[in-house]
XYZ file of N, CA and C in Angstrom:
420
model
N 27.576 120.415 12.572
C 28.633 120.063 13.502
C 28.056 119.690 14.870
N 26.850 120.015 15.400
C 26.574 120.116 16.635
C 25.821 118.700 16.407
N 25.208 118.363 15.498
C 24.721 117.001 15.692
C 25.767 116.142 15.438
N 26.587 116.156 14.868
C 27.468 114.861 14.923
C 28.301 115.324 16.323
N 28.728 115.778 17.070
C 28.588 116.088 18.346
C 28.081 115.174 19.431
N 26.320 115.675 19.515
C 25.630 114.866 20.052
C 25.536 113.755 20.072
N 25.875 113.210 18.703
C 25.971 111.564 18.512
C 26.631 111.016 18.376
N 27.716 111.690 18.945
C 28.974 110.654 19.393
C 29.370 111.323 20.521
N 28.709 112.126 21.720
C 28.319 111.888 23.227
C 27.582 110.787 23.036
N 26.066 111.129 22.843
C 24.974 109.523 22.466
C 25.647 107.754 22.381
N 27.307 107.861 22.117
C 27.884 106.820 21.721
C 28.008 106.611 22.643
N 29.190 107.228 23.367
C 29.922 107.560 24.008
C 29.326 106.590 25.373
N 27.967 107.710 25.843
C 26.921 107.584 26.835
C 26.499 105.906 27.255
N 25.908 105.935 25.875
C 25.386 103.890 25.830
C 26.487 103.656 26.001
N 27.934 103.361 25.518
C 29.042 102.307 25.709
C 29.140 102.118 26.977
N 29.174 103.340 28.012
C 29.018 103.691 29.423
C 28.004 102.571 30.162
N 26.855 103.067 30.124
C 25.863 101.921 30.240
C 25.572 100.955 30.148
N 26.158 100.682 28.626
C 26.541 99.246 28.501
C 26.989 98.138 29.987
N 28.333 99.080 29.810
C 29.034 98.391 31.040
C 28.400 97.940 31.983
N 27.889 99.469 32.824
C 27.258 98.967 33.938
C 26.455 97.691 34.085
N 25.503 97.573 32.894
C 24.596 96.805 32.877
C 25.392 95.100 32.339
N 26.857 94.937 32.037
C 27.188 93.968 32.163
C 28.005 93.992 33.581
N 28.293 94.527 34.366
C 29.032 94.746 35.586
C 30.316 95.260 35.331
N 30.666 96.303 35.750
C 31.506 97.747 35.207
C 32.671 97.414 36.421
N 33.790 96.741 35.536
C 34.796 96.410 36.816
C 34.974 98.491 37.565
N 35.085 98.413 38.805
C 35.137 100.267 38.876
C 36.408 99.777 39.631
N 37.312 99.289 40.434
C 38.452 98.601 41.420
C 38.705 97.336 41.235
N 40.206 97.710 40.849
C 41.113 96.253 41.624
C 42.239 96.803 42.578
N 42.222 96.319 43.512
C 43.578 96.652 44.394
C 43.860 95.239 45.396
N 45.276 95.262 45.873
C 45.820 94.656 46.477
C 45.557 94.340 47.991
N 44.140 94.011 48.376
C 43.712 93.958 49.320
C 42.559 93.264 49.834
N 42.515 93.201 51.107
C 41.013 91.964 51.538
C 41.496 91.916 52.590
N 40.463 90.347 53.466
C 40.438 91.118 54.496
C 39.856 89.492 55.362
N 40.336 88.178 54.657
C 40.332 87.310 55.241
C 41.018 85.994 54.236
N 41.724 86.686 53.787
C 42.954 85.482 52.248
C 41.673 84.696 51.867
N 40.552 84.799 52.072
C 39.351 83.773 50.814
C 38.734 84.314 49.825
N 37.993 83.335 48.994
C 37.405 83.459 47.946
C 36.330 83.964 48.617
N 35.195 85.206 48.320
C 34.536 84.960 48.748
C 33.706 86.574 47.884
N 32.620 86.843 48.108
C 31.399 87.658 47.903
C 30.824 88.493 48.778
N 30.806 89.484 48.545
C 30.036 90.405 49.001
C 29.230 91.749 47.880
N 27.442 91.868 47.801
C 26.933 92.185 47.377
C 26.392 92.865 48.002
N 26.327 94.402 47.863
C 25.817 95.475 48.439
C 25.408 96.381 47.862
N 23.778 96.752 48.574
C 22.944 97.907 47.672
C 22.880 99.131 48.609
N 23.430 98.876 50.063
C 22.927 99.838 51.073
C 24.334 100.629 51.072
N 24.268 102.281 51.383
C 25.466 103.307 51.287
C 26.452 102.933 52.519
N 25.437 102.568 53.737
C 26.211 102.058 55.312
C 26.923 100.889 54.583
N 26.297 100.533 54.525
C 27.047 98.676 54.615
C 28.262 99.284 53.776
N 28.541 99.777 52.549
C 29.699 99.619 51.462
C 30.382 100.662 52.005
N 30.179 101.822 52.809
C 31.118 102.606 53.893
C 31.639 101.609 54.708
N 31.007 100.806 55.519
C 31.690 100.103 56.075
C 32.492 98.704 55.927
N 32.358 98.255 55.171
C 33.177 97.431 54.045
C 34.043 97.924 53.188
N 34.110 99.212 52.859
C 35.310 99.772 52.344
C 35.908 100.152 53.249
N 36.071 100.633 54.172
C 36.711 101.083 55.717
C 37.481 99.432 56.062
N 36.987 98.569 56.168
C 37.390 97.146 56.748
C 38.206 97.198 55.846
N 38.000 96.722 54.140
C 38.800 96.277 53.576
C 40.272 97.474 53.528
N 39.859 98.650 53.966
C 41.193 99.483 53.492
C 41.755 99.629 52.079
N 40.635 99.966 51.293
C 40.747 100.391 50.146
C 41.009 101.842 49.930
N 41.869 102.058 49.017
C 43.173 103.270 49.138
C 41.614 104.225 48.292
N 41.315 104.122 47.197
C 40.111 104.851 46.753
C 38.932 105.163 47.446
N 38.598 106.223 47.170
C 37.056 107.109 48.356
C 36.161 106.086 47.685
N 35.359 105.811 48.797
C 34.421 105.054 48.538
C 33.133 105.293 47.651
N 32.586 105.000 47.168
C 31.705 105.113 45.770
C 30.195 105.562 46.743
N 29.495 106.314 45.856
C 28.045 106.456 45.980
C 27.110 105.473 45.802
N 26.480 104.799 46.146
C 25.590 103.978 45.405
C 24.039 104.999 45.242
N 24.196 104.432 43.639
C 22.525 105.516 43.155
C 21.155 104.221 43.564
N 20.107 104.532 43.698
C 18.987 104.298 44.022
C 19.133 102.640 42.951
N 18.947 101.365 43.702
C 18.391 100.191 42.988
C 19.788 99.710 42.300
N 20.974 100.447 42.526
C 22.831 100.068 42.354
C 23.020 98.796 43.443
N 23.999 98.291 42.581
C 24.610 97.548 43.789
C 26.255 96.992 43.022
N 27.049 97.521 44.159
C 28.295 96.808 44.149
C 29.087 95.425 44.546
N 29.243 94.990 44.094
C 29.542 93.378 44.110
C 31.183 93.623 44.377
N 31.454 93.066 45.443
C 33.032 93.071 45.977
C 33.413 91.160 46.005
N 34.525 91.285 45.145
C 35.125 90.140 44.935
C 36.371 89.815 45.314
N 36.845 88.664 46.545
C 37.897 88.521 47.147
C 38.468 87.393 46.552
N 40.108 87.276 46.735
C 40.682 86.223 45.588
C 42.104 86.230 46.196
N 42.934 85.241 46.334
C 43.988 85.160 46.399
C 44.951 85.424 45.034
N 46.187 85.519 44.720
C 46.560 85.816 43.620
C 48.345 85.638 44.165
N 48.926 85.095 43.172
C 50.246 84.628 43.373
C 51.260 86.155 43.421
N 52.653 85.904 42.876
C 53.379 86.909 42.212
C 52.844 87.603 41.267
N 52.512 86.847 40.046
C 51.876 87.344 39.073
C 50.201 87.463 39.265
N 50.040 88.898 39.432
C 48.582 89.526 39.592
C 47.946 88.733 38.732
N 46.703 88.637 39.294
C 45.386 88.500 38.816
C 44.311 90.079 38.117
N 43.936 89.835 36.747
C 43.086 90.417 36.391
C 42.095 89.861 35.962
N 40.747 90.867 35.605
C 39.562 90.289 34.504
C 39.862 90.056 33.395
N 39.426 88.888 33.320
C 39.828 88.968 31.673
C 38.337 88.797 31.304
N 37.174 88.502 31.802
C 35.750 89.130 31.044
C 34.788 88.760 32.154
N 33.590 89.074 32.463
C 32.487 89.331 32.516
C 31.097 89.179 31.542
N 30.274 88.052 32.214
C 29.504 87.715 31.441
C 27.898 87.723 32.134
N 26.573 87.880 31.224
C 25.748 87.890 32.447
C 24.950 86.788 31.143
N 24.424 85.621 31.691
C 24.046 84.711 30.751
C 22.644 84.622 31.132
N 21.718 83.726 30.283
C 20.792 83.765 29.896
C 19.579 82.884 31.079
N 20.835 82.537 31.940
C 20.180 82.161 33.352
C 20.251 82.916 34.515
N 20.679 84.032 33.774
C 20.778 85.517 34.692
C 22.071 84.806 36.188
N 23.059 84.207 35.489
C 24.305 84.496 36.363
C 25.258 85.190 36.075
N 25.789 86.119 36.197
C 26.751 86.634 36.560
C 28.033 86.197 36.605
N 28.369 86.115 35.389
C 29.775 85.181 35.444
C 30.982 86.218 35.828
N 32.079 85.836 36.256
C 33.495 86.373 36.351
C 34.593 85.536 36.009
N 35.351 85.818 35.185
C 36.395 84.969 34.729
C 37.849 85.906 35.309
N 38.942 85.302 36.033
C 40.127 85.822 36.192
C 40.893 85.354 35.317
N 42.091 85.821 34.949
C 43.750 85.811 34.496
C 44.521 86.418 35.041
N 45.665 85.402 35.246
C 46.718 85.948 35.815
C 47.956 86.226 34.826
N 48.903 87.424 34.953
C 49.657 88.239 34.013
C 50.985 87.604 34.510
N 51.701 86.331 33.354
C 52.640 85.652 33.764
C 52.692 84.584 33.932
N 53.958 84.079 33.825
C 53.876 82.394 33.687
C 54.666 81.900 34.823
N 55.700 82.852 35.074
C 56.577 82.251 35.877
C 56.379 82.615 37.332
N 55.554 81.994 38.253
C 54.753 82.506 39.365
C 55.373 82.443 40.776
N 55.389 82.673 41.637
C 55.764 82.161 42.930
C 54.499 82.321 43.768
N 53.769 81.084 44.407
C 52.866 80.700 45.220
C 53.228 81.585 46.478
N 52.785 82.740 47.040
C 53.331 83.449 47.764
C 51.491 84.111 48.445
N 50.617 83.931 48.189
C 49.657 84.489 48.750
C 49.188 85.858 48.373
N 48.945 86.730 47.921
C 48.230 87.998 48.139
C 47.495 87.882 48.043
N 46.122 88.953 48.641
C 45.104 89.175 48.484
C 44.893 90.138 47.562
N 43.552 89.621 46.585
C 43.091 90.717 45.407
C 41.977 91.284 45.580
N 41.867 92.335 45.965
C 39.864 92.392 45.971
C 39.600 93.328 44.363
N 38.381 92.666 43.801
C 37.691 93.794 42.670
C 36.031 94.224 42.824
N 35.716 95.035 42.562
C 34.459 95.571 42.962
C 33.874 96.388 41.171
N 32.777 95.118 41.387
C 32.181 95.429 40.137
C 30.857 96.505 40.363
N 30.568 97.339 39.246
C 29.149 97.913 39.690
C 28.067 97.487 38.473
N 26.529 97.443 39.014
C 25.811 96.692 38.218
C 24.940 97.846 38.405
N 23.971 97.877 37.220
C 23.003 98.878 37.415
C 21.638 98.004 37.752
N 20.744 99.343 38.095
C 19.421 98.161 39.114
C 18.521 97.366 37.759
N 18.743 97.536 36.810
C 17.544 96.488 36.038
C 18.278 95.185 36.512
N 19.758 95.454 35.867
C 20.830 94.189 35.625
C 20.665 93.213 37.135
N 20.477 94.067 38.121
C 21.090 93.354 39.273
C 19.450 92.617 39.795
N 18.379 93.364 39.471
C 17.555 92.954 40.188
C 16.763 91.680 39.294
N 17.686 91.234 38.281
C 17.787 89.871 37.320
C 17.935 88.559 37.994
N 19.688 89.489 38.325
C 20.542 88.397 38.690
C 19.934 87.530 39.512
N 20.244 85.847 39.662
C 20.145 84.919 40.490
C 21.314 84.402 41.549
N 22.368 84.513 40.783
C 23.529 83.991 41.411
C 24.871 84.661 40.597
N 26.014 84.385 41.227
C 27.801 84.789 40.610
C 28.312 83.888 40.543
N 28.989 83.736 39.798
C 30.047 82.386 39.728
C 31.418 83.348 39.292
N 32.109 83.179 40.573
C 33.119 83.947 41.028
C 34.166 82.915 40.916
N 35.338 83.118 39.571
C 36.384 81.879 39.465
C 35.891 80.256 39.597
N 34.755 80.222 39.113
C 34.065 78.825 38.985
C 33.043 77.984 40.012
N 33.367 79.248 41.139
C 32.531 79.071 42.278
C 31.294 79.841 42.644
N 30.061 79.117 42.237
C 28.720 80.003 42.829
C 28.332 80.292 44.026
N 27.745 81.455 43.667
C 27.473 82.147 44.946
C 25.941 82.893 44.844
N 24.808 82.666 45.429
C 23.551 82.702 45.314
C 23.786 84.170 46.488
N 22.628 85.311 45.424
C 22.612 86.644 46.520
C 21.595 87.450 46.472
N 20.166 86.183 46.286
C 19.344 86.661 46.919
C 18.474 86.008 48.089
């Protein structure tokens, strides 16, 4: 009993990891902090204290572990919210992000969306660039 246990924590654990290492959506909320598309990539604990403070994100702000980095993604989004619908890290080491929006019948009304992905340090210290809703963004 105790090993089948362990090995399905062991599952459990990698599926976890997995994520990270494709970029682990950790936030979406209804917020930002200039109505644009835009990027922000952060490995330092100051900087993402103080970028979560600006943006006024309702959740305590995250730890970053040693060689982490959180990728904050800004987006406008109609009536009908915007979500992920996947995450991809391709073989030219970009960082893809794909949105969907939930709904057909929309009203052009503006909100701001921010999401904040987390990447672990092999994954990130790969990466070359994001292509954030079809738009690249180079971050190193």
């Amino acid at each position: 009993m105790k090993k089948v246990i362990v090995f399905l924590i062991t599952i459990v654990l990698t599926g976890c990891l997995s994520n990270v290492e494709q970029g682990e959506l950790y936030l979406s909320e209804q917020v930002g902090i200039d109505g644009e598309r835009d990027i922000d990539v952060i490995t330092d604990q100051e900087v993402l204290n103080e970028v979560w403070e600006k943006v006024e994100f309702q959740k305590s702000v995250p730890t970053i572990n040693d060689g982490e980095a959180f990728i904050i993604a800004y987006t406008m989004e109609n009536s009908c919210a915007k979500s992920i619908d996947h995450t991809t890290i391709t073989e030219v080491e970009i960082f893809h992000i794909e949105t969907k929006k939930r709904g057909t019948n929309c009203n052009d009304i503006g909100i701001e969306r921010t999401f904040v992905f987390e990447i672990d340090k092999e994954t990130f210290t790969k990466l070359e660039s994001i292509e954030w809703e079809e738009e690249p963004f180079t971050i190193h």
